[in-house]
Tab-separated table of N, CA, C and O in Angstrom:
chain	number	residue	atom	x	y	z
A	134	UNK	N	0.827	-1.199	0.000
A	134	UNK	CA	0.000	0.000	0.000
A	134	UNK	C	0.868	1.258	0.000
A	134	UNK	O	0.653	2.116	-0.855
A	135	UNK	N	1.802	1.413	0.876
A	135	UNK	CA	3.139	2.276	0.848
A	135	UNK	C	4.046	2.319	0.272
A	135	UNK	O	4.654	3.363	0.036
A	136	UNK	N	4.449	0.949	-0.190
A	136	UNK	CA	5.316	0.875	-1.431
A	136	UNK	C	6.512	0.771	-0.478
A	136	UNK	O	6.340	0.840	0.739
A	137	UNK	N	7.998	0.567	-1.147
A	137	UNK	CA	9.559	0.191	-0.096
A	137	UNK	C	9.681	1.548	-0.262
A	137	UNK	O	9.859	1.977	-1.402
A	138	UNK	N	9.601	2.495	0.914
A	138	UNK	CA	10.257	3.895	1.215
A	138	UNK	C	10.556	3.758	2.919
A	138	UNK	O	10.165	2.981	3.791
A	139	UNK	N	11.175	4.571	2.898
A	139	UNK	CA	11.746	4.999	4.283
A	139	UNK	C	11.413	5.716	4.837
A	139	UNK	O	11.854	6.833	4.564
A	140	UNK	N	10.168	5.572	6.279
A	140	UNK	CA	9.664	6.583	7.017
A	140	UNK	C	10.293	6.779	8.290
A	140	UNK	O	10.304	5.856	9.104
A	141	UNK	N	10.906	8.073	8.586
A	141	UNK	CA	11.667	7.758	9.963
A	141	UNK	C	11.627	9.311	10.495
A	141	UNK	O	11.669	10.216	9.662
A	142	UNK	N	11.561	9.546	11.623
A	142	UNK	CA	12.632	10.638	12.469
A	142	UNK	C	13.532	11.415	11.523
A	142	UNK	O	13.822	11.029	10.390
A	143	UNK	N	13.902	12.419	12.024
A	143	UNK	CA	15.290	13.280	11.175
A	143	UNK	C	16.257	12.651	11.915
A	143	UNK	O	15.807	11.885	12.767
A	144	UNK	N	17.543	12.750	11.842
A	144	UNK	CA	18.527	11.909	12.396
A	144	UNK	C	18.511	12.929	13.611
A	144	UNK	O	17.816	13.930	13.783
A	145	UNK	N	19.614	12.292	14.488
A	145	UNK	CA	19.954	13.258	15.620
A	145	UNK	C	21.537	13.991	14.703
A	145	UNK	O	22.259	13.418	13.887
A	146	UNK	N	21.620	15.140	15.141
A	146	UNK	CA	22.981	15.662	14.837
A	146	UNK	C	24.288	15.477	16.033
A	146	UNK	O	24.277	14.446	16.705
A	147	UNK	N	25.023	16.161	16.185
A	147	UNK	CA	26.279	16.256	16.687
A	147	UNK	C	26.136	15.568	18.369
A	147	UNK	O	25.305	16.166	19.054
A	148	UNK	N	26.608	14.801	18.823
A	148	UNK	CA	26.925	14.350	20.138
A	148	UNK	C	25.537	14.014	20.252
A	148	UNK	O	24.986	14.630	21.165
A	149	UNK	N	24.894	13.330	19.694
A	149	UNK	CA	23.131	12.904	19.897
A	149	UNK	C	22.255	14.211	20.032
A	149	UNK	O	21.042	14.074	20.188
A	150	UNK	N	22.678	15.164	19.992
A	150	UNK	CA	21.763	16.731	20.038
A	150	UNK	C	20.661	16.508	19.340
A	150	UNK	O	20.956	15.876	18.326
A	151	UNK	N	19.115	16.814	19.436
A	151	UNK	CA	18.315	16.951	18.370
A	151	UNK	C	18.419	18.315	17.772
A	151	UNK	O	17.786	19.259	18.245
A	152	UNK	N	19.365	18.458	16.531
A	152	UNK	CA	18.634	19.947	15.904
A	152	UNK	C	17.669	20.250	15.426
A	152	UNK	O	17.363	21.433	15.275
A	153	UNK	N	16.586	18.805	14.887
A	153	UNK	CA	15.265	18.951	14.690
A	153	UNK	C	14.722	17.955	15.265
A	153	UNK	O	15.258	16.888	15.566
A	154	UNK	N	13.330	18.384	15.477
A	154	UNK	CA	12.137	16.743	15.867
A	154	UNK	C	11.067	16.688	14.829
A	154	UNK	O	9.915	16.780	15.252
A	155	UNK	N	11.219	16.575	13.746
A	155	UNK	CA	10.504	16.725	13.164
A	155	UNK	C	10.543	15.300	11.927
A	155	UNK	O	11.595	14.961	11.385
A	156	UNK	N	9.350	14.692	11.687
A	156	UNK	CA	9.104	13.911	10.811
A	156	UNK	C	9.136	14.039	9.083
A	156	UNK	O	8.396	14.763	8.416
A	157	UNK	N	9.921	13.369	8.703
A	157	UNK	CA	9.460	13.407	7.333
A	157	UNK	C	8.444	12.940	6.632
A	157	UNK	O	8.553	12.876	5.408
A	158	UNK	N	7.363	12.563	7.225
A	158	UNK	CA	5.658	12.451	7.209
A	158	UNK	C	4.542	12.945	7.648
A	158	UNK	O	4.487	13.208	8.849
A	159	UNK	N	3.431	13.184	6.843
A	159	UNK	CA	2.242	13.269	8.215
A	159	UNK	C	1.628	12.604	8.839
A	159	UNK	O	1.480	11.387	8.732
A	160	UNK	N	1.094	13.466	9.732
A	160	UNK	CA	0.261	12.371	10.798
A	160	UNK	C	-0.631	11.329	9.794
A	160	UNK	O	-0.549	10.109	9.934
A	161	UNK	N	-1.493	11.963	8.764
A	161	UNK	CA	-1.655	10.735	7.852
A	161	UNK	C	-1.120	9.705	7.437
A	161	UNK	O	-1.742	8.643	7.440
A	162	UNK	N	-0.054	9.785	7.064
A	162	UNK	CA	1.182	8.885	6.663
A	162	UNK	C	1.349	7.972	7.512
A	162	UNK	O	1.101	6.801	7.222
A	163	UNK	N	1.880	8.401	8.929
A	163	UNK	CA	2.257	7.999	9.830
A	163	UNK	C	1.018	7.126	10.326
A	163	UNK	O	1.249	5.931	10.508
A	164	UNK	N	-0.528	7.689	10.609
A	164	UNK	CA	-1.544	6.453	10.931
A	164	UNK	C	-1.822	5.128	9.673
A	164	UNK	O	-2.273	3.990	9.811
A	165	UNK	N	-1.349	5.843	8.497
A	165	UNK	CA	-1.909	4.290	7.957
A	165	UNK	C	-0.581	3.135	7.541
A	165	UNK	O	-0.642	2.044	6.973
A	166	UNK	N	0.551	3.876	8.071
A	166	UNK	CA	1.738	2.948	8.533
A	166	UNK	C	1.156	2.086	9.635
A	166	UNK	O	0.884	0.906	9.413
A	167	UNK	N	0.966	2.631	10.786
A	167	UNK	CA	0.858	2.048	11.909
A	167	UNK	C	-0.898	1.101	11.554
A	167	UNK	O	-1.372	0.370	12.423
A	168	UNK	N	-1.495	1.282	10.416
A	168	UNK	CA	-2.914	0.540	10.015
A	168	UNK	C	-2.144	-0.427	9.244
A	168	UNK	O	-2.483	-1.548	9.625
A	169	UNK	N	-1.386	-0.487	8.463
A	169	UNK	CA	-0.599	-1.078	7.406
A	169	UNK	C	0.141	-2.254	8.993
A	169	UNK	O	-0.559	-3.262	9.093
A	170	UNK	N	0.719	-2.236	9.526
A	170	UNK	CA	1.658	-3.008	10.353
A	170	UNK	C	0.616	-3.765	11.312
A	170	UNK	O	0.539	-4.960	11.598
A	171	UNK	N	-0.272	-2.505	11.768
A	171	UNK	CA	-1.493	-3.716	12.832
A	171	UNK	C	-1.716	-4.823	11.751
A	171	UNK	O	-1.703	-6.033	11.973
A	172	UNK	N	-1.871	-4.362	10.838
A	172	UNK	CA	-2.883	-5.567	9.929
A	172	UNK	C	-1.715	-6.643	9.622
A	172	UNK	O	-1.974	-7.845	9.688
A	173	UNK	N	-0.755	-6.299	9.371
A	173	UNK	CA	0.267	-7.253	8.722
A	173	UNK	C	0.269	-8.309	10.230
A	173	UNK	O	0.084	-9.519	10.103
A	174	UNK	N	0.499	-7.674	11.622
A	174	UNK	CA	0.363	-8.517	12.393
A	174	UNK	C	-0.564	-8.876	12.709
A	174	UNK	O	-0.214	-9.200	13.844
A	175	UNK	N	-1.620	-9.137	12.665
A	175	UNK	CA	-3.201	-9.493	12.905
A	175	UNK	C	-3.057	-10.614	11.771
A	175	UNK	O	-3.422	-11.751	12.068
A	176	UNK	N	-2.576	-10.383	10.562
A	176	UNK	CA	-2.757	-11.513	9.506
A	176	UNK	C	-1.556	-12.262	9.880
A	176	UNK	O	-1.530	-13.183	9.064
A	177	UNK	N	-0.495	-12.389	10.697
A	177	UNK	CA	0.149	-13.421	11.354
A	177	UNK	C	-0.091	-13.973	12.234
A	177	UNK	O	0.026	-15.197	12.296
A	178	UNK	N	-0.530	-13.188	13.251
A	178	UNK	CA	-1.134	-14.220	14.215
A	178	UNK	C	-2.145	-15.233	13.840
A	178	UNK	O	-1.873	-16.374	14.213
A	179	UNK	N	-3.345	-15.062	13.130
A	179	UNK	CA	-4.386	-15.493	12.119
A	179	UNK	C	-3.611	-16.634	11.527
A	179	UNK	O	-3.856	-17.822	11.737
A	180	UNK	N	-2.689	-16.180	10.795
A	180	UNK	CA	-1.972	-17.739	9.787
A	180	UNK	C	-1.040	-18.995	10.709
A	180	UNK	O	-0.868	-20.194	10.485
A	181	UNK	N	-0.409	-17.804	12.166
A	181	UNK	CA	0.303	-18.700	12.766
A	181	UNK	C	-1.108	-19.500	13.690
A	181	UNK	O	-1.006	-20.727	13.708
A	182	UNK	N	-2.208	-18.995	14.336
A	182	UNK	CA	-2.995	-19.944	15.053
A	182	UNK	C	-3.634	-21.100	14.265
A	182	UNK	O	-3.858	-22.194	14.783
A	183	UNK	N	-3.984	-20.725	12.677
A	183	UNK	CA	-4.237	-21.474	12.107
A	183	UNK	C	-3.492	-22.978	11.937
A	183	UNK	O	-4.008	-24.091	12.041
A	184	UNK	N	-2.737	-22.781	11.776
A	184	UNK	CA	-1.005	-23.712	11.400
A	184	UNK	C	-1.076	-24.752	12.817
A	184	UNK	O	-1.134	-25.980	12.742
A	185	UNK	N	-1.059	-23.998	14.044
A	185	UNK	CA	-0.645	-24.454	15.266
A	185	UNK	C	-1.983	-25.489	15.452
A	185	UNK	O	-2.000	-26.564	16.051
A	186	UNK	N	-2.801	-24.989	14.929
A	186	UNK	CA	-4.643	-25.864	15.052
A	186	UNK	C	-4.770	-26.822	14.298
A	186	UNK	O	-5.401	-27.793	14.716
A	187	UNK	N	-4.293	-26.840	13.156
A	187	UNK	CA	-3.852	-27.648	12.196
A	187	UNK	C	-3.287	-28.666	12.328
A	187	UNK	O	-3.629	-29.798	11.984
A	188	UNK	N	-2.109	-28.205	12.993
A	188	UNK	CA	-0.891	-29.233	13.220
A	188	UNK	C	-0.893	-29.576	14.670
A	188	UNK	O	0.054	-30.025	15.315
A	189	UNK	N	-1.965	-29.327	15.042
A	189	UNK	CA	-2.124	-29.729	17.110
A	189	UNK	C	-1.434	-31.446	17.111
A	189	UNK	O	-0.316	-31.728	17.542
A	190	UNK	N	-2.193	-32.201	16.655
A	190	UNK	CA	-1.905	-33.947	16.785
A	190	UNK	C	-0.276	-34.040	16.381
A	190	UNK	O	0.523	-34.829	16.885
A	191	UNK	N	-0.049	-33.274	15.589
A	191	UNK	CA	1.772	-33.609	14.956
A	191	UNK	C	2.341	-33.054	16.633
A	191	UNK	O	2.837	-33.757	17.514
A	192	UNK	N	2.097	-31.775	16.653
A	192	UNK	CA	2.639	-31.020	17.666
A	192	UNK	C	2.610	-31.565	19.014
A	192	UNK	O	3.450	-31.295	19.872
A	193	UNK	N	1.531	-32.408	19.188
A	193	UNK	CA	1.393	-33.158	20.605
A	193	UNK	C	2.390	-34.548	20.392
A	193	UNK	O	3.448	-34.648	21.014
A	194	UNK	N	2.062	-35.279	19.729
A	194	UNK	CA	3.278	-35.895	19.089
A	194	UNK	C	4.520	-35.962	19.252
A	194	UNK	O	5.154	-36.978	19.537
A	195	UNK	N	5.015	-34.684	19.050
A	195	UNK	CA	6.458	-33.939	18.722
A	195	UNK	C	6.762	-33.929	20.102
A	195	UNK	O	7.723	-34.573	20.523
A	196	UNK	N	5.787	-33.030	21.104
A	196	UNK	CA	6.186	-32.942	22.278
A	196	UNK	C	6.499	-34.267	23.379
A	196	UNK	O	7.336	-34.724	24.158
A	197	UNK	N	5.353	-34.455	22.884
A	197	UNK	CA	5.521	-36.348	23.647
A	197	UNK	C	6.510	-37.041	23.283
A	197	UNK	O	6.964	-37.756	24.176
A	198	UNK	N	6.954	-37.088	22.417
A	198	UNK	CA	8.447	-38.042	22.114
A	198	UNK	C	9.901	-37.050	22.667
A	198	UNK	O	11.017	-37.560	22.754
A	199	UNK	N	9.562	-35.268	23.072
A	199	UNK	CA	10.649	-35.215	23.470
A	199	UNK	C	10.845	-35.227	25.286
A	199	UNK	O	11.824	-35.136	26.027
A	200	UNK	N	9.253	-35.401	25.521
A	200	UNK	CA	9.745	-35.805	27.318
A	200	UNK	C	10.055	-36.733	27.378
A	200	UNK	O	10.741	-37.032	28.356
A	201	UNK	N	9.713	-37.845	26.279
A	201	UNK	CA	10.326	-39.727	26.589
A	201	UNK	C	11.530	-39.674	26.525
A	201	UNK	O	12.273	-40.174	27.369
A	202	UNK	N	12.164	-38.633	24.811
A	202	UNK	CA	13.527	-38.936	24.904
A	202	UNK	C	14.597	-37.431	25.045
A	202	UNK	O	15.819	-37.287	25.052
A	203	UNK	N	14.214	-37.114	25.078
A	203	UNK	CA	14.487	-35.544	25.412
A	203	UNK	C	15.391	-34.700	24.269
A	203	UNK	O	15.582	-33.490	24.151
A	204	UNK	N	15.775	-35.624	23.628
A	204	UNK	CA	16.423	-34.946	22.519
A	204	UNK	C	16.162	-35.865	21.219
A	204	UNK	O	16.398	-37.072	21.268
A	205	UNK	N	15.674	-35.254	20.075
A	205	UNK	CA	15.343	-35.871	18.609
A	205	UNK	C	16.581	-35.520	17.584
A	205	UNK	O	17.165	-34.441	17.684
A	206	UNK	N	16.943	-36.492	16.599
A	206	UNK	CA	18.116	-35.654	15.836
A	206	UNK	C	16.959	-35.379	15.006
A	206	UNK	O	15.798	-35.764	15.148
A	207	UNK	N	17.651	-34.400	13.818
A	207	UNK	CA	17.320	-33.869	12.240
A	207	UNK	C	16.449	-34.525	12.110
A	207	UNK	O	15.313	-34.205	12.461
A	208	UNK	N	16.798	-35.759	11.499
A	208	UNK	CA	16.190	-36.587	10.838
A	208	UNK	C	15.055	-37.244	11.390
A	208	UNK	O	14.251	-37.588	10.524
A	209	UNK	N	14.680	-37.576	12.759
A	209	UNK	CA	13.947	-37.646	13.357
A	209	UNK	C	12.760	-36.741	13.413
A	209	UNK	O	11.586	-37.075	13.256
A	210	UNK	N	13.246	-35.517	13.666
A	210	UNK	CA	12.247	-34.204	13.427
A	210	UNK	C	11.947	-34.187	11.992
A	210	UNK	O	10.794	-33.899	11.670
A	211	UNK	N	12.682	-34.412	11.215
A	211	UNK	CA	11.676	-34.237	9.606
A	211	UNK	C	10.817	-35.247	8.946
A	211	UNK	O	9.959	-35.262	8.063
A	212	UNK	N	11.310	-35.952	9.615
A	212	UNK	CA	9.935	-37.680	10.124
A	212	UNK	C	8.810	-37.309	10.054
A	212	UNK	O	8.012	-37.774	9.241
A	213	UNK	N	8.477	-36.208	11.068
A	213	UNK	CA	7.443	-36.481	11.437
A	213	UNK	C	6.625	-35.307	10.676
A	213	UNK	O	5.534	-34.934	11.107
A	214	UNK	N	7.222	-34.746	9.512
A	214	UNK	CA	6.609	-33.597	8.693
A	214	UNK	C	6.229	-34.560	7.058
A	214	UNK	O	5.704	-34.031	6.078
A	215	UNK	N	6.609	-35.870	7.133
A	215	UNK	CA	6.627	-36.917	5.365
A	215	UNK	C	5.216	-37.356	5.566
A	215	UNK	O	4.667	-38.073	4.728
């Protein structure tokens, strides 16, 4: 929606001094960044609970074989993804 640009602060100048505080955006800009990022994380959490609900029986699984043996190699762990 924003496209790859760089929204930030002015830098600080000399010995961390601020010579300005001022944004190179507006407050517009700046709210539908912060609408743009809620959403990006809202649609991860969403894909990661999905996944985790999905994969509950593998995941219980997974866990249960590592209190029996407490450590799985590689190959063991990609077992249980074929």
């Amino acid at each position: 929606k924003l496209g790859p640009v760089v929204f930030q602060k002015k830098s600080r100048g000399f010995a961390g001094l601020d010579f300005e505080d001022s944004k190179d955006h507006s407050e517009l800009t700046a709210r539908e960044i912060d609408e743009e990022i809620k959403s990006l994380i809202l649609e991860a959490e969403e894909r990661a609970t999905k996944i985790l609900t999905d994969e509950q029986d593998m995941l219980i699984k997974i866990s249960e074989d590592l209190l029996d043996k407490e450590n799985i190699s590689r190959e063991e762990f990609l077992a249980y993804f074929e």
